[in-house]
PDB file of C-alpha atoms in Angstrom:
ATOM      1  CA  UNK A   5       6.786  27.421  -7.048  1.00 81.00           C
ATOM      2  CA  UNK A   6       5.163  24.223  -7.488  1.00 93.00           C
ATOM      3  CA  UNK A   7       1.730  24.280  -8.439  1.00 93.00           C
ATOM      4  CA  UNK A   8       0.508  22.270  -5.362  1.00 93.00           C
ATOM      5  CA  UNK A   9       2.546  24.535  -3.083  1.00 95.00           C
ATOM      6  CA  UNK A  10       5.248  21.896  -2.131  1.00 97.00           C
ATOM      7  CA  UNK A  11       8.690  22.137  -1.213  1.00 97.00           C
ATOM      8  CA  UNK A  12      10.887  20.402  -4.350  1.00 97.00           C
ATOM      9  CA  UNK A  13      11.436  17.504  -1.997  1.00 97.00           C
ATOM     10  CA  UNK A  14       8.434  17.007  -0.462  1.00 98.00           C
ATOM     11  CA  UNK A  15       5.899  14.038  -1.227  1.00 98.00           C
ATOM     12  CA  UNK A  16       2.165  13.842  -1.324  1.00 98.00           C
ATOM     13  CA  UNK A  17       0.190  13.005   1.489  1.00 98.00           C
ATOM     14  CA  UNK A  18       0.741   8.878   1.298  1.00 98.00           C
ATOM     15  CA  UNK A  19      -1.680   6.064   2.895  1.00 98.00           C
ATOM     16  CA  UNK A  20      -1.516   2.391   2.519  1.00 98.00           C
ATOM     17  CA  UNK A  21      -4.853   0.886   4.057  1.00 98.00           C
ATOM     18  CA  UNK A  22      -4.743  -2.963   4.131  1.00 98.00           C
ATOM     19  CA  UNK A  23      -7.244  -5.536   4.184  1.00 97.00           C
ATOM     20  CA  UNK A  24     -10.029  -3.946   1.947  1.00 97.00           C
ATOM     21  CA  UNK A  25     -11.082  -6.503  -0.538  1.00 97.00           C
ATOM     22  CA  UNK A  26     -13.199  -9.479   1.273  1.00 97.00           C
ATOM     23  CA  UNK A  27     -11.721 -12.267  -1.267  1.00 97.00           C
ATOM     24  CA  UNK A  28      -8.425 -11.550  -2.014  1.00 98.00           C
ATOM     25  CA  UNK A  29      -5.446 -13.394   0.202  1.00 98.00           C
ATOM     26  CA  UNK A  30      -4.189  -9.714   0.641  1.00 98.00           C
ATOM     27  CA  UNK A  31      -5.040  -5.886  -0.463  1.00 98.00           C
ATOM     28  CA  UNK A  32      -4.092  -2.503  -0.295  1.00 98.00           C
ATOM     29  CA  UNK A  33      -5.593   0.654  -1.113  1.00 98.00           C
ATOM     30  CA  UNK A  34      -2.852   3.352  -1.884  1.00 98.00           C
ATOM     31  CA  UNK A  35      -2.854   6.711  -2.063  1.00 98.00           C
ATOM     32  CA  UNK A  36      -0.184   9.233  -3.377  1.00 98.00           C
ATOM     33  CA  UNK A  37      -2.524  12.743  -2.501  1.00 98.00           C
ATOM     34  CA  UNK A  38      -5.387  12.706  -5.667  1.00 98.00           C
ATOM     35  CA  UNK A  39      -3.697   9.706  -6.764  1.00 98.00           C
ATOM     36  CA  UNK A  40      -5.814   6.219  -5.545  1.00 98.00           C
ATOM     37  CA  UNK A  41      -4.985   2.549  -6.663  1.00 98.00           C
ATOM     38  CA  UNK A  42      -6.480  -0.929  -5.577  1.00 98.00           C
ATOM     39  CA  UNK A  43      -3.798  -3.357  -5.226  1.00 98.00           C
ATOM     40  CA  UNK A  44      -5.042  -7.092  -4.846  1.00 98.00           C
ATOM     41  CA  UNK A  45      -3.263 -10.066  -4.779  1.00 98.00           C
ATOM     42  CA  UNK A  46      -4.626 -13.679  -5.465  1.00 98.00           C
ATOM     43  CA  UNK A  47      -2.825 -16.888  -4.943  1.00 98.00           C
ATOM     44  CA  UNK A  48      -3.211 -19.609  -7.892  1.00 96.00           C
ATOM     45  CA  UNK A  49      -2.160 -23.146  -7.679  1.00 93.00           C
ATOM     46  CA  UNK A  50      -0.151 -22.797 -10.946  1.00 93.00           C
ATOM     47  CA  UNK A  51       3.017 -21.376 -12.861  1.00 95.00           C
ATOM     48  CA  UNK A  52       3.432 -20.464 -16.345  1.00 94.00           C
ATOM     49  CA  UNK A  53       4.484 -23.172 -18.674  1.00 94.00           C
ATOM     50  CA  UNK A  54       7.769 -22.451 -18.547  1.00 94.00           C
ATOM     51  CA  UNK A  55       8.352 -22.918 -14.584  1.00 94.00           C
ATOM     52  CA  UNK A  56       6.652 -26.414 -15.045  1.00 94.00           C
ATOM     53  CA  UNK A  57       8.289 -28.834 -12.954  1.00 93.00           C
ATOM     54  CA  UNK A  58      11.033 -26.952 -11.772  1.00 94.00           C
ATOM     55  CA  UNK A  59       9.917 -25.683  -8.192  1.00 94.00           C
ATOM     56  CA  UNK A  60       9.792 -22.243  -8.553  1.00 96.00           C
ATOM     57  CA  UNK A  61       6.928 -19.565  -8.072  1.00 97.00           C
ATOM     58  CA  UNK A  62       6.398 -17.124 -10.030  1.00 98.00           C
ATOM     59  CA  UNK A  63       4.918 -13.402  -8.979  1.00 98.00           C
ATOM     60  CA  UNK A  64       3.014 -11.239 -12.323  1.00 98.00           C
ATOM     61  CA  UNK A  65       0.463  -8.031 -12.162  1.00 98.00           C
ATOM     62  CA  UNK A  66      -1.781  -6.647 -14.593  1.00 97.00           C
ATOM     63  CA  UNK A  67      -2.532  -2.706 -14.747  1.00 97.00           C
ATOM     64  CA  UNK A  68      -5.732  -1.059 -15.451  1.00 95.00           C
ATOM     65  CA  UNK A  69      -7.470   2.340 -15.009  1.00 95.00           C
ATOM     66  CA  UNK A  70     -11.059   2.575 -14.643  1.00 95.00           C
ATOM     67  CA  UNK A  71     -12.889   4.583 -17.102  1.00 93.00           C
ATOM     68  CA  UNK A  72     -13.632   8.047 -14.918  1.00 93.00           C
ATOM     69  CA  UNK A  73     -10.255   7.963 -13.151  1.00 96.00           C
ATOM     70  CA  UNK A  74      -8.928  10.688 -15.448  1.00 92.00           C
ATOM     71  CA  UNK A  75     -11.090  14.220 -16.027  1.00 92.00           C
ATOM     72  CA  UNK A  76     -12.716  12.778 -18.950  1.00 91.00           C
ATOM     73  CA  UNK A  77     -14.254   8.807 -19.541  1.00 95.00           C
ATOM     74  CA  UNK A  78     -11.854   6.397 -20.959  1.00 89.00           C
ATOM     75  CA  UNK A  79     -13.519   3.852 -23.235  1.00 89.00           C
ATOM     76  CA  UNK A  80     -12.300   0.234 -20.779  1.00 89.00           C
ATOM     77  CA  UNK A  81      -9.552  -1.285 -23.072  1.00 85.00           C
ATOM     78  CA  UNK A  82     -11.766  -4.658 -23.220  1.00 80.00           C
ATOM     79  CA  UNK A  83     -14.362  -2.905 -25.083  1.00 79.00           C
ATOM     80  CA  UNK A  84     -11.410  -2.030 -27.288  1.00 84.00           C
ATOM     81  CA  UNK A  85     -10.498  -5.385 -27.141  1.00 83.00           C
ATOM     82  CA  UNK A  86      -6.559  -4.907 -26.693  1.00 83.00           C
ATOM     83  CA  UNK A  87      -4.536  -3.317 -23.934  1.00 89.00           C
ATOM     84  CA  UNK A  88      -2.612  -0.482 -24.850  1.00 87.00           C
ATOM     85  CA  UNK A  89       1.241  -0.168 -25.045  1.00 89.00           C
ATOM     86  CA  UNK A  90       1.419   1.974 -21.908  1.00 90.00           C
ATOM     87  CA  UNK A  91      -1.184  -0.335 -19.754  1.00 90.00           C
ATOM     88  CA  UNK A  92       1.708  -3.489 -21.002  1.00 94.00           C
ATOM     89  CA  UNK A  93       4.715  -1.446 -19.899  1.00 95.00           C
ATOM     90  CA  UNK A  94       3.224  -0.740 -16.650  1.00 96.00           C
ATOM     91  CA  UNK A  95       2.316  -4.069 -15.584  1.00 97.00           C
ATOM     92  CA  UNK A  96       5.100  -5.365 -16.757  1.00 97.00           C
ATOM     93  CA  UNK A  97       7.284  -3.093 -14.781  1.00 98.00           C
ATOM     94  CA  UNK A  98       5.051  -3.996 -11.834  1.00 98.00           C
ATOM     95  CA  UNK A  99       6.181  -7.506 -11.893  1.00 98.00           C
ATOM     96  CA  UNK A 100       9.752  -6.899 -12.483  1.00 98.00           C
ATOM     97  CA  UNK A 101       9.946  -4.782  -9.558  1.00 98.00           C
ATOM     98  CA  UNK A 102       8.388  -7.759  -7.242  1.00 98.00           C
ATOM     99  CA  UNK A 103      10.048 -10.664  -8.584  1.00 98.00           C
ATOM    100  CA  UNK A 104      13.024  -8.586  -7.681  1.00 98.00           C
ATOM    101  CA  UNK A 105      12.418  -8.780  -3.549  1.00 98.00           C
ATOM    102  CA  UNK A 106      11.010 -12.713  -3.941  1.00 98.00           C
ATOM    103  CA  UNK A 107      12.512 -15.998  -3.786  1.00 98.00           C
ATOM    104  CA  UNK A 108      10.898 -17.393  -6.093  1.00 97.00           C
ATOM    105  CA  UNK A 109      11.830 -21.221  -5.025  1.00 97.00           C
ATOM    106  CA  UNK A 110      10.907 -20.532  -1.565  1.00 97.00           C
ATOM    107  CA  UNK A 111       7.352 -19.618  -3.177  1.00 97.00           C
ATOM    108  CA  UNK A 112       7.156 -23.135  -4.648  1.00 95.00           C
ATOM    109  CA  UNK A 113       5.307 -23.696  -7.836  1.00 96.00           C
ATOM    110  CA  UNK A 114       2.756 -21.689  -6.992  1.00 97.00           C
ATOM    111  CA  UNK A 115       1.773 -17.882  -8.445  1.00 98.00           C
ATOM    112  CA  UNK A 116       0.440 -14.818  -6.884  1.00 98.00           C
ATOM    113  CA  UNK A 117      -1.151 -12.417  -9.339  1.00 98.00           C
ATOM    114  CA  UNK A 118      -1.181  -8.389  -8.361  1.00 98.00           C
ATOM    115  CA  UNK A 119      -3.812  -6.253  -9.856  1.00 98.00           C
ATOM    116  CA  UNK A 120      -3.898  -3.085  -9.807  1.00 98.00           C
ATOM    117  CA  UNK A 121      -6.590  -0.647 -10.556  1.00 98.00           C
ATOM    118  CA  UNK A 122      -6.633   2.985 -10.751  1.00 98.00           C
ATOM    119  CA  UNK A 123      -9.729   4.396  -9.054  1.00 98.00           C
ATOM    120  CA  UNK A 124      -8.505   7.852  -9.222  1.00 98.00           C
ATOM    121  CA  UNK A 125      -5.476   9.515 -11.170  1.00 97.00           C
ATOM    122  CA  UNK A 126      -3.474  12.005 -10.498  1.00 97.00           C
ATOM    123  CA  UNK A 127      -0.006  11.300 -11.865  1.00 96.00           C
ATOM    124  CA  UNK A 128       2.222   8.944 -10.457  1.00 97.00           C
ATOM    125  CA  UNK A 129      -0.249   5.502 -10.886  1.00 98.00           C
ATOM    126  CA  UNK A 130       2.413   3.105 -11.683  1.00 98.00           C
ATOM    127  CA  UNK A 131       5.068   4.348  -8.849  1.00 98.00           C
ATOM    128  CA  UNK A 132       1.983   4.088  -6.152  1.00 98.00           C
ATOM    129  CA  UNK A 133       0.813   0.356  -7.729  1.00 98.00           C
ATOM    130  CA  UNK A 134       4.669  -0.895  -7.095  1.00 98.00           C
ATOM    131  CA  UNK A 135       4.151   0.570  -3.648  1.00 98.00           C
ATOM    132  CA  UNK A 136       1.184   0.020  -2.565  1.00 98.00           C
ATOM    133  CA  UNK A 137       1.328  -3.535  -4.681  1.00 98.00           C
ATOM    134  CA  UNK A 138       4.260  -4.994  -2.388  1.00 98.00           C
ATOM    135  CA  UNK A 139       2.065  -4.557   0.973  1.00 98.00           C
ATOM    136  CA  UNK A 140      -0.459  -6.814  -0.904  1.00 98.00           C
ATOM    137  CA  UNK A 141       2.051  -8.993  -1.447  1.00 98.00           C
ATOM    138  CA  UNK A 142       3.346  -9.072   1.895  1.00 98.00           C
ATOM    139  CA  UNK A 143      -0.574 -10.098   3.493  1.00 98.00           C
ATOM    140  CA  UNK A 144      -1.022 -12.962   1.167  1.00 98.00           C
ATOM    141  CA  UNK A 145       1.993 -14.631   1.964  1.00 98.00           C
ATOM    142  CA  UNK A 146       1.203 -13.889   5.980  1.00 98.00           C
ATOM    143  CA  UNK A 147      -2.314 -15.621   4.551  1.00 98.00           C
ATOM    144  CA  UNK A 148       0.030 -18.037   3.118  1.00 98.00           C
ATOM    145  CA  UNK A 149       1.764 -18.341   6.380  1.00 98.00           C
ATOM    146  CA  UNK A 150      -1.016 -18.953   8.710  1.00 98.00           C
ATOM    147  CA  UNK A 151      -2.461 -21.650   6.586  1.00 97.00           C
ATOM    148  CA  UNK A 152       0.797 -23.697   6.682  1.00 97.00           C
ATOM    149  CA  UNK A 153       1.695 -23.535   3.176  1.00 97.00           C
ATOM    150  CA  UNK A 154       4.856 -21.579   3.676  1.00 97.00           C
ATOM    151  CA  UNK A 155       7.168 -21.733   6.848  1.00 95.00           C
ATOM    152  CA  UNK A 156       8.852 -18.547   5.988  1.00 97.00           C
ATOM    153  CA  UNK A 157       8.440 -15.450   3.905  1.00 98.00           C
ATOM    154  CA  UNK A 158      10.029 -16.038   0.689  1.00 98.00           C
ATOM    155  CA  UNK A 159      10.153 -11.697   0.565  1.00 98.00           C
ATOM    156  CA  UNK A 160      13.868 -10.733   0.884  1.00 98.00           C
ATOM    157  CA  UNK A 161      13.338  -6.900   0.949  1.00 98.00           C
ATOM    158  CA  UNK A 162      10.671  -3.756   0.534  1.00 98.00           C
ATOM    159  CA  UNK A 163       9.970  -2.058  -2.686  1.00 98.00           C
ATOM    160  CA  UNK A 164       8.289   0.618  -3.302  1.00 98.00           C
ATOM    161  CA  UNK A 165       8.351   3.679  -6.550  1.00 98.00           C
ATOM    162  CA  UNK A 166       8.227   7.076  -6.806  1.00 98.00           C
ATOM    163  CA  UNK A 167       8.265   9.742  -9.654  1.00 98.00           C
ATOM    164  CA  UNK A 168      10.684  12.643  -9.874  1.00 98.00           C
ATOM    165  CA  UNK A 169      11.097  15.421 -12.352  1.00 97.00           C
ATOM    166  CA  UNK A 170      12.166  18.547 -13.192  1.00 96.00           C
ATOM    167  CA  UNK A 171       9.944  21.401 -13.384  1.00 95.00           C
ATOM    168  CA  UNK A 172      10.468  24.768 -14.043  1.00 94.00           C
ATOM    169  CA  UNK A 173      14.192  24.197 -13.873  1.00 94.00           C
ATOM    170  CA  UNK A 174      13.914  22.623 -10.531  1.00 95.00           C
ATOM    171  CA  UNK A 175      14.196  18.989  -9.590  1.00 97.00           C
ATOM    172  CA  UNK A 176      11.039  18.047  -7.429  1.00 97.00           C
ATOM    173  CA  UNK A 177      10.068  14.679  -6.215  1.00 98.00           C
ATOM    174  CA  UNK A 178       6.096  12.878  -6.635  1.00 98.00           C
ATOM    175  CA  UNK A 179       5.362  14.623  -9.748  1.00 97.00           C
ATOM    176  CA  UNK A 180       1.435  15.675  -9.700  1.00 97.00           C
ATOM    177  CA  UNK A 181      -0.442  15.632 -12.918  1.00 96.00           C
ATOM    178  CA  UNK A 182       0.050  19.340 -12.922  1.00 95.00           C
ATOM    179  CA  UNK A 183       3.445  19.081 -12.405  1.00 96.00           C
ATOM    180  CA  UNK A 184       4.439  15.848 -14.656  1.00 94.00           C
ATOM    181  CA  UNK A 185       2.595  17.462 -17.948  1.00 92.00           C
ATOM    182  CA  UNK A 186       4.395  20.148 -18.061  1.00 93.00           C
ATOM    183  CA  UNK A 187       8.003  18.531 -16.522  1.00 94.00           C
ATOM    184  CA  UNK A 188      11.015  19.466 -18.847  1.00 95.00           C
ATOM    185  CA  UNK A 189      12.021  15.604 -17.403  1.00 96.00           C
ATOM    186  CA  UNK A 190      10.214  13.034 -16.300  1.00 95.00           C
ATOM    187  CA  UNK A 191      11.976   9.633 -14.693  1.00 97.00           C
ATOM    188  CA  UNK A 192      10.790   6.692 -12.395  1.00 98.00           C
ATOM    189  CA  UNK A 193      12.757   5.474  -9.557  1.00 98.00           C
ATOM    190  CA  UNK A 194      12.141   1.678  -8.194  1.00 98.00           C
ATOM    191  CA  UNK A 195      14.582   0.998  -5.345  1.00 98.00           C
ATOM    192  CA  UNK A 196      14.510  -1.879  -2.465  1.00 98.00           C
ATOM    193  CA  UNK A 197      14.760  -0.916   1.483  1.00 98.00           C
ATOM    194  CA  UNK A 198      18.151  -2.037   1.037  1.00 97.00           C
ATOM    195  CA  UNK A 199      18.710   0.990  -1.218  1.00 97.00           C
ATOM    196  CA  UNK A 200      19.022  -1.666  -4.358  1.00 97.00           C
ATOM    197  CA  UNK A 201      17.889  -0.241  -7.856  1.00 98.00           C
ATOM    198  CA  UNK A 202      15.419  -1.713  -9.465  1.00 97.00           C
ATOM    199  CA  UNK A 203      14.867   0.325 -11.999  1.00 97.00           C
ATOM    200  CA  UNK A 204      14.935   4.025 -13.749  1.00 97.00           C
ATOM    201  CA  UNK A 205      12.870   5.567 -16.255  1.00 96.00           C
ATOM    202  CA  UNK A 206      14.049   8.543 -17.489  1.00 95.00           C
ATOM    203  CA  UNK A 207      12.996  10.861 -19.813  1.00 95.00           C
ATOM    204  CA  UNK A 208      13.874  14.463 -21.259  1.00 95.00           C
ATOM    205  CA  UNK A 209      10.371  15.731 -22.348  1.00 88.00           C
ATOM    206  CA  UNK A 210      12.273  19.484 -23.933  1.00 84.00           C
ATOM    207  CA  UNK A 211      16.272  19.467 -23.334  1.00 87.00           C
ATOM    208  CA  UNK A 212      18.103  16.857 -22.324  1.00 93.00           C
ATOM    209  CA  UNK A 213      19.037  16.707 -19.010  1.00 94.00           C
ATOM    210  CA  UNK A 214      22.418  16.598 -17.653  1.00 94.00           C
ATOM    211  CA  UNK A 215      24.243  13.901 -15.457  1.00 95.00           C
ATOM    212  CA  UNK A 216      24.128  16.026 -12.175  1.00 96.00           C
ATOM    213  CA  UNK A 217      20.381  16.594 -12.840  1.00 96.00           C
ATOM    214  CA  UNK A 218      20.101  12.716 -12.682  1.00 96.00           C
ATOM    215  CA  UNK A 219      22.222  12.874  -9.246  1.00 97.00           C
ATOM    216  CA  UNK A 220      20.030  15.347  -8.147  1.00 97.00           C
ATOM    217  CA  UNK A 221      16.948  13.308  -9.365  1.00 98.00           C
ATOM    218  CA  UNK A 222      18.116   9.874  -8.084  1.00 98.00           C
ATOM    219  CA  UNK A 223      18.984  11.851  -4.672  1.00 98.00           C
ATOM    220  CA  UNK A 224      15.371  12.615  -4.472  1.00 98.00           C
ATOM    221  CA  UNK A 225      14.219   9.490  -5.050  1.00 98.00           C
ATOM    222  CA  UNK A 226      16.277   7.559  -2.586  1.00 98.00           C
ATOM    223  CA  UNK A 227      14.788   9.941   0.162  1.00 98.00           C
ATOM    224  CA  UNK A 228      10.958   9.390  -1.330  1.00 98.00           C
ATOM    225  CA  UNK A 229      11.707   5.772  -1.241  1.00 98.00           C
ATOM    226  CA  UNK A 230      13.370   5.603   2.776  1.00 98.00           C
ATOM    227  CA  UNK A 231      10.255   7.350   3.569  1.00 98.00           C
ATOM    228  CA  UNK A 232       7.450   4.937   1.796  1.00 98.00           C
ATOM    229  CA  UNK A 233       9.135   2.163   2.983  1.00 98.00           C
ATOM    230  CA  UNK A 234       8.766   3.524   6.455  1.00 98.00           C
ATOM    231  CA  UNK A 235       5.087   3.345   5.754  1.00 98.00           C
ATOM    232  CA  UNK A 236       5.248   0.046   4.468  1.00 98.00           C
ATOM    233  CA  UNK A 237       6.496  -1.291   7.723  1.00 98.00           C
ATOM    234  CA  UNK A 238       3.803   0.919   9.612  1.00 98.00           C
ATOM    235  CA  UNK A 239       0.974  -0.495   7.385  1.00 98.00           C
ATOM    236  CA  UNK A 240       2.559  -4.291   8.151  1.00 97.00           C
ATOM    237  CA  UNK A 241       3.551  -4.003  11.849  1.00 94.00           C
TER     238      UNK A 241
END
């Protein structure tokens, strides 16, 4: 038995609310059950130096939590003056899984920044940032759209993340924190609409795990992933 009473396959309660930052060119608030991130995306006139002069956007995110989003304070990683290994692989991962549904020369040499910032954590931040991250993409390129400086979406596909696991033996799907810190494995799925992997993180946190257990895992997560990008399409209809 799961500790939140869920059936192995069954995700948390999931909300994408768009439009809630005044300033950005688009935003989402997502929400996987206990788990809340801000997702904001900002257009800049500018590419890294390496896209210089070549006509191609580019599309990056930076990751953060805020200091009570976990049961105890976190110190902010600016007072610490460095970002942690963890906050680099998440943002990273982030913008690899966005840059993967862009055309980047449609975007033109221009760049759209994602942040995202954990209000409230509950396992699973970086799988609900992808997801909630793309709908915030999505509304500043309509914003991009409506102002005439693109004719057509350079977005070729959805994206969207989810965690899966195995607990207790069992494989379950949107690990909890209850559930993910105590998971004998532990793996990240980040597929497209089209069904396209993005990318897997896997880990065995006790024994290994076997290849059917990955089947099993992957299965999971291609079911996770039809449904959020279901709710993508609601939140952008």
């Amino acid at each position: 038995m799961r500790p939140s009473g869920r059936a192995p396959h069954e995700m948390r309660a999931v909300s994408l609310e768009r439009g809630v930052i005044k300033h950005a060119e688009g935003s989402c608030l997502v929400k996987f059950g206990d788990t809340h991130v801000l997702c904001t995306a900002s257009l800049e006139e500018r590419v890294p130096p390496f896209l210089k002069g070549k006509g191609a956007g580019w599309v990056t995110a930076e990751y953060g939590m805020l200091p009570r989003s976990t049961h105890e304070r976190m110190r902010r990683e600016a007072a610490q003056g460095k970002q942690s290994g963890r906050t680099q692989e998440i943002q990273r991962l982030i913008g690899r899984s966005l840059r993967s549904v862009v055309d980047m020369k449609l975007l033109g040499e221009r760049q759209i920044s994602i942040d995202c910032d954990v209000l409230q954590a509950d396992g699973g931040t970086r799988t609900a940032s992808i997801t909630g991250a793309w709908v915030a993409l999505h509304d500043c390129i309509q914003w991009m759209i409506a102002r005439n400086m693109l004719t057509v979406s350079p977005i070729k596909d959805h994206v969207a993340a989810i965690s899966c696991g195995i607990y207790r033996g069992v494989p379950v799907a949107d690990l909890d924190y209850a559930e993910d810190s105590e998971a004998d494995t532990d793996a990240n799925f980040v597929i497209t609409g089209k069904g396209g992997i993005c990318e897997i993180q896997g880990t065995a946190e006790a024994e290994p795990f076997s290849e059917e257990e990955l089947t099993q895992l992957l299965g999971l997560a291609k079911t996770s992933i039809a449904h959020l990008v279901e709710r993508q399409k609601q939140a952008v209809a």
